[in-house]
Each structure stands twice: as structure tokens, then as C-alpha cells.
Amino acid sequence: MQLLPHPDADAGPVTRLDASASRGSDGGLVFHWELAADLDALRLPAPASSRRVDGLWKHSCFEAFIGRPDEEAYLELNIAPSGEWALYRFAACRIGMAPQPLAPPPDVRCTRRPQGLGLAASLPPLAETDGRLCIALCAVIETRSGTMSHWALRHPPGAPDFHHAAARVLELGPARPAD
């Protein structure tokens, strides 16, 4: 699915950004982002070991906001092109933020190509993600000059706000039990 830049911002060196979410064979979640851009014009973190890091959204970061229909609680997943990640839970929109325990950590893979990069992240099964889900797929892209652009499947009115429930437009069915 194609992500769109926020209407108040220029796409800059990004020519296209696609994202998807699906269920893994283990019932966990699998996310993919494909960025077509002039990578030399972007500020991207250098590859690092996969570890939990706070504040990834302050720079180039790929994100998913994961909630259940008709529930205020949700998870926020941040994945950096470096391989670093963060997962938080919220009781309601921007309320009660806390790190979400995750074991094993997500499997994060980033592939850089001449005209862009691909990023994949797999989350293990979690109690919070076992039912029907509504997901916002989004990204924050930073240029070398420090300009930020915000990308999403849908932008609610006003300033960029990935936390808004109206941004969670991708529906995913419940995990199926193993045969």
C-alpha cells in the first residue's frame, strides 16, 4: 500500500514509499516498507546492532501503530534503518506510554539499494496482537538538511499525528490457530 506525504509537507527526495503488514506463520506480525528515494539526500542512521532504543521517531524511522477495533489501547512500533527498534504500549491516544516487553526481539532487516531501501520487521506473537487489528503504517523521513516529512496511509486533519485512531486504516484478521 502506498504511503502519502502529509499535505503540508514536500515529499523532497522521496519518490515513493510503500508499506504492508501481514500475519507471520507463527501468528506474529510482519511489516515491510519500500522506500524509493535519493538516499544521498537523506539522513539515515548507519547500520547498528539490533537493540531497543528510545527516540527513533526523531529521525528517519518506519512505524506501525497497532490497535484493536473499538479499543483505545494500542502499540507503537518504531524501526530505524540502522536495525534499532522500539515498541511501546499506550492506554489511549498518547496516554500511559510504557515500553512493551518483547521477547524475542523483532527480526529487523534493512536492504539498501542504489535507488532506495527495503526494511522488514517481524514481531513475535503477542497477546495484544492476537485478535482483529487496525494498523497505521507510516514513516518519518529526514533529509540531510534536517527537514522532516511524515508519511502515512491516511493523515487525519491537522498536523501530522500517527497516534490518531483515524490513521489506523489497515485491517488485519485474527491469527489463525496452527493446524
Coordinates of C-alpha atoms in Angstrom, one line a residue:
M1 CA 0.0 0.0 0.0
Q2 CA 1.3 3.4 -0.9
L3 CA 2.1 5.9 1.9
L4 CA 1.4 9.5 1.2
P5 CA 3.3 12.6 2.4
H6 CA 1.5 14.8 4.8
P7 CA -0.4 17.5 2.8
D8 CA 1.5 20.3 4.5
A9 CA 5.0 19.0 3.5
D10 CA 7.0 18.4 0.4
A11 CA 8.0 14.8 -0.5
G12 CA 11.6 16.0 -1.0
P13 CA 13.9 13.4 -2.4
V14 CA 11.3 10.6 -1.8
T15 CA 9.6 9.4 -5.0
R16 CA 7.6 6.6 -3.4
L17 CA 7.0 4.8 -0.1
D18 CA 5.1 1.6 0.2
A19 CA 4.3 -0.5 3.3
S20 CA 2.5 -3.6 4.2
A21 CA 1.5 -5.7 7.3
S22 CA 0.6 -9.3 7.5
R23 CA 0.5 -12.3 9.8
G24 CA 3.5 -14.5 10.0
S25 CA 3.2 -18.3 10.0
D26 CA 3.7 -18.2 13.8
G27 CA 0.8 -15.7 14.3
G28 CA 3.1 -12.8 14.8
L29 CA 3.2 -9.6 12.7
V30 CA 5.3 -9.0 9.7
F31 CA 5.9 -5.4 8.3
H32 CA 7.6 -4.3 5.1
W33 CA 8.5 -0.8 3.9
E34 CA 9.9 0.0 0.5
L35 CA 11.4 3.5 0.1
A36 CA 12.3 4.8 -3.4
A37 CA 14.5 7.9 -2.9
D38 CA 17.8 9.5 -3.4
L39 CA 19.4 8.0 -0.3
D40 CA 22.3 10.5 -0.6
A41 CA 19.9 13.3 0.1
L42 CA 18.5 11.6 3.3
R43 CA 19.8 11.5 6.8
L44 CA 19.8 7.7 7.6
P45 CA 21.4 6.1 10.6
A46 CA 24.4 3.8 10.0
P47 CA 23.8 0.1 10.5
A48 CA 23.9 -0.9 14.1
S49 CA 23.2 -3.9 16.2
S50 CA 19.5 -4.7 16.7
R51 CA 18.6 -3.3 20.1
R52 CA 15.8 -1.3 21.8
V53 CA 16.4 2.5 21.5
D54 CA 14.1 5.3 22.5
G55 CA 13.5 8.4 20.4
L56 CA 13.9 6.8 17.0
W57 CA 11.0 8.8 15.6
K58 CA 13.1 12.0 16.0
H59 CA 14.9 11.0 12.8
S60 CA 14.2 8.7 9.8
C61 CA 12.1 5.9 11.2
F62 CA 9.4 3.5 10.0
E63 CA 6.4 3.0 12.2
A64 CA 3.3 1.0 12.8
F65 CA 0.5 1.8 15.2
I66 CA -1.4 -1.3 16.1
G67 CA -4.8 -1.4 17.9
R68 CA -7.9 -3.4 18.1
P69 CA -11.2 -2.1 16.7
D70 CA -13.2 -0.1 19.3
E71 CA -10.4 -0.2 21.9
E72 CA -8.4 2.9 22.9
A73 CA -5.2 1.0 23.8
Y74 CA -2.6 0.4 21.1
L75 CA 1.0 -0.4 20.4
E76 CA 3.6 1.8 18.6
L77 CA 6.4 0.1 16.8
N78 CA 9.5 2.1 15.6
I79 CA 12.1 0.6 13.3
A80 CA 15.1 2.5 12.2
P81 CA 17.1 1.7 9.0
S82 CA 20.0 1.0 11.5
G83 CA 18.2 -2.1 12.8
E84 CA 17.4 -0.4 16.1
W85 CA 13.8 -0.7 17.3
A86 CA 11.3 0.3 20.0
L87 CA 7.9 -1.0 21.0
Y88 CA 5.6 1.0 23.3
R89 CA 2.0 0.5 24.6
F90 CA -0.5 3.2 25.2
A91 CA -3.7 3.1 27.3
A92 CA -5.3 5.7 25.0
C93 CA -4.2 8.3 22.4
R94 CA -0.8 9.5 23.8
I95 CA -1.7 8.4 27.3
G96 CA 0.1 5.9 29.5
M97 CA 3.1 5.3 27.3
A98 CA 5.3 2.4 28.5
P99 CA 7.8 0.1 26.9
Q100 CA 6.2 -3.1 25.7
P101 CA 8.1 -6.2 26.8
L102 CA 9.2 -8.2 23.7
A103 CA 11.0 -11.5 23.7
P104 CA 12.4 -12.4 21.4
P105 CA 13.2 -9.0 19.9
P106 CA 11.9 -8.2 16.4
D107 CA 13.8 -9.6 13.5
V108 CA 14.8 -6.4 11.6
R109 CA 16.4 -6.5 8.1
C110 CA 17.3 -3.5 6.0
T111 CA 18.5 -3.7 2.4
R112 CA 20.0 -0.6 0.8
R113 CA 19.9 -0.4 -3.0
P114 CA 21.0 2.4 -5.4
Q115 CA 17.6 3.9 -5.6
G116 CA 16.2 3.2 -2.1
L117 CA 15.9 0.7 0.6
G118 CA 13.7 -2.1 1.9
L119 CA 13.0 -2.6 5.6
A120 CA 11.3 -5.7 7.1
A121 CA 10.5 -6.4 10.7
S122 CA 8.8 -9.4 12.3
L123 CA 7.3 -9.3 15.7
P124 CA 6.7 -12.5 17.7
P125 CA 3.1 -13.3 18.7
L126 CA 1.8 -11.0 21.5
A127 CA -1.4 -11.2 23.5
E128 CA -2.1 -7.6 22.3
T129 CA -2.0 -8.6 18.7
D130 CA -3.9 -11.9 18.6
G131 CA -7.3 -10.6 17.5
R132 CA -8.6 -8.4 14.7
L133 CA -6.4 -5.4 14.3
C134 CA -6.5 -1.9 12.8
I135 CA -3.0 -0.7 11.8
A136 CA -1.5 2.7 10.8
L137 CA 1.6 2.2 8.6
C138 CA 3.8 5.3 8.5
A139 CA 7.2 6.8 8.4
V140 CA 9.2 9.9 9.3
I141 CA 11.9 10.7 6.7
E142 CA 14.7 13.2 7.5
T143 CA 16.7 14.9 4.8
R144 CA 20.4 15.8 5.2
S145 CA 19.3 19.4 5.8
G146 CA 17.1 18.3 8.8
T147 CA 13.7 18.7 7.0
M148 CA 11.2 16.1 8.2
S149 CA 8.4 14.6 6.1
H150 CA 5.7 12.5 7.6
W151 CA 4.2 9.6 5.5
A152 CA 1.0 7.6 6.2
L153 CA -1.7 5.5 4.6
R154 CA -4.1 8.2 5.8
H155 CA -3.4 11.5 7.6
P156 CA -6.1 12.8 10.0
P157 CA -6.9 16.6 9.6
G158 CA -4.3 19.0 11.1
A159 CA -0.7 18.5 12.0
P160 CA 0.9 15.0 11.4
D161 CA -0.5 12.6 14.1
F162 CA 0.2 8.9 13.6
H163 CA -1.3 8.2 17.1
H164 CA -4.8 9.3 15.9
A165 CA -7.2 6.3 15.6
A166 CA -8.3 7.6 12.2
A167 CA -4.8 6.8 10.9
R168 CA -5.3 3.1 11.6
V169 CA -7.0 2.2 8.4
L170 CA -5.4 -1.2 7.5
E171 CA -7.5 -4.0 8.9
L172 CA -5.9 -7.4 9.6
G173 CA -7.8 -10.5 10.7
P174 CA -7.1 -12.5 13.8
A175 CA -4.2 -15.0 13.9
R176 CA -5.3 -18.5 12.8
P177 CA -4.5 -21.4 15.1
A178 CA -1.9 -23.9 13.9
D179 CA -3.4 -27.0 12.2

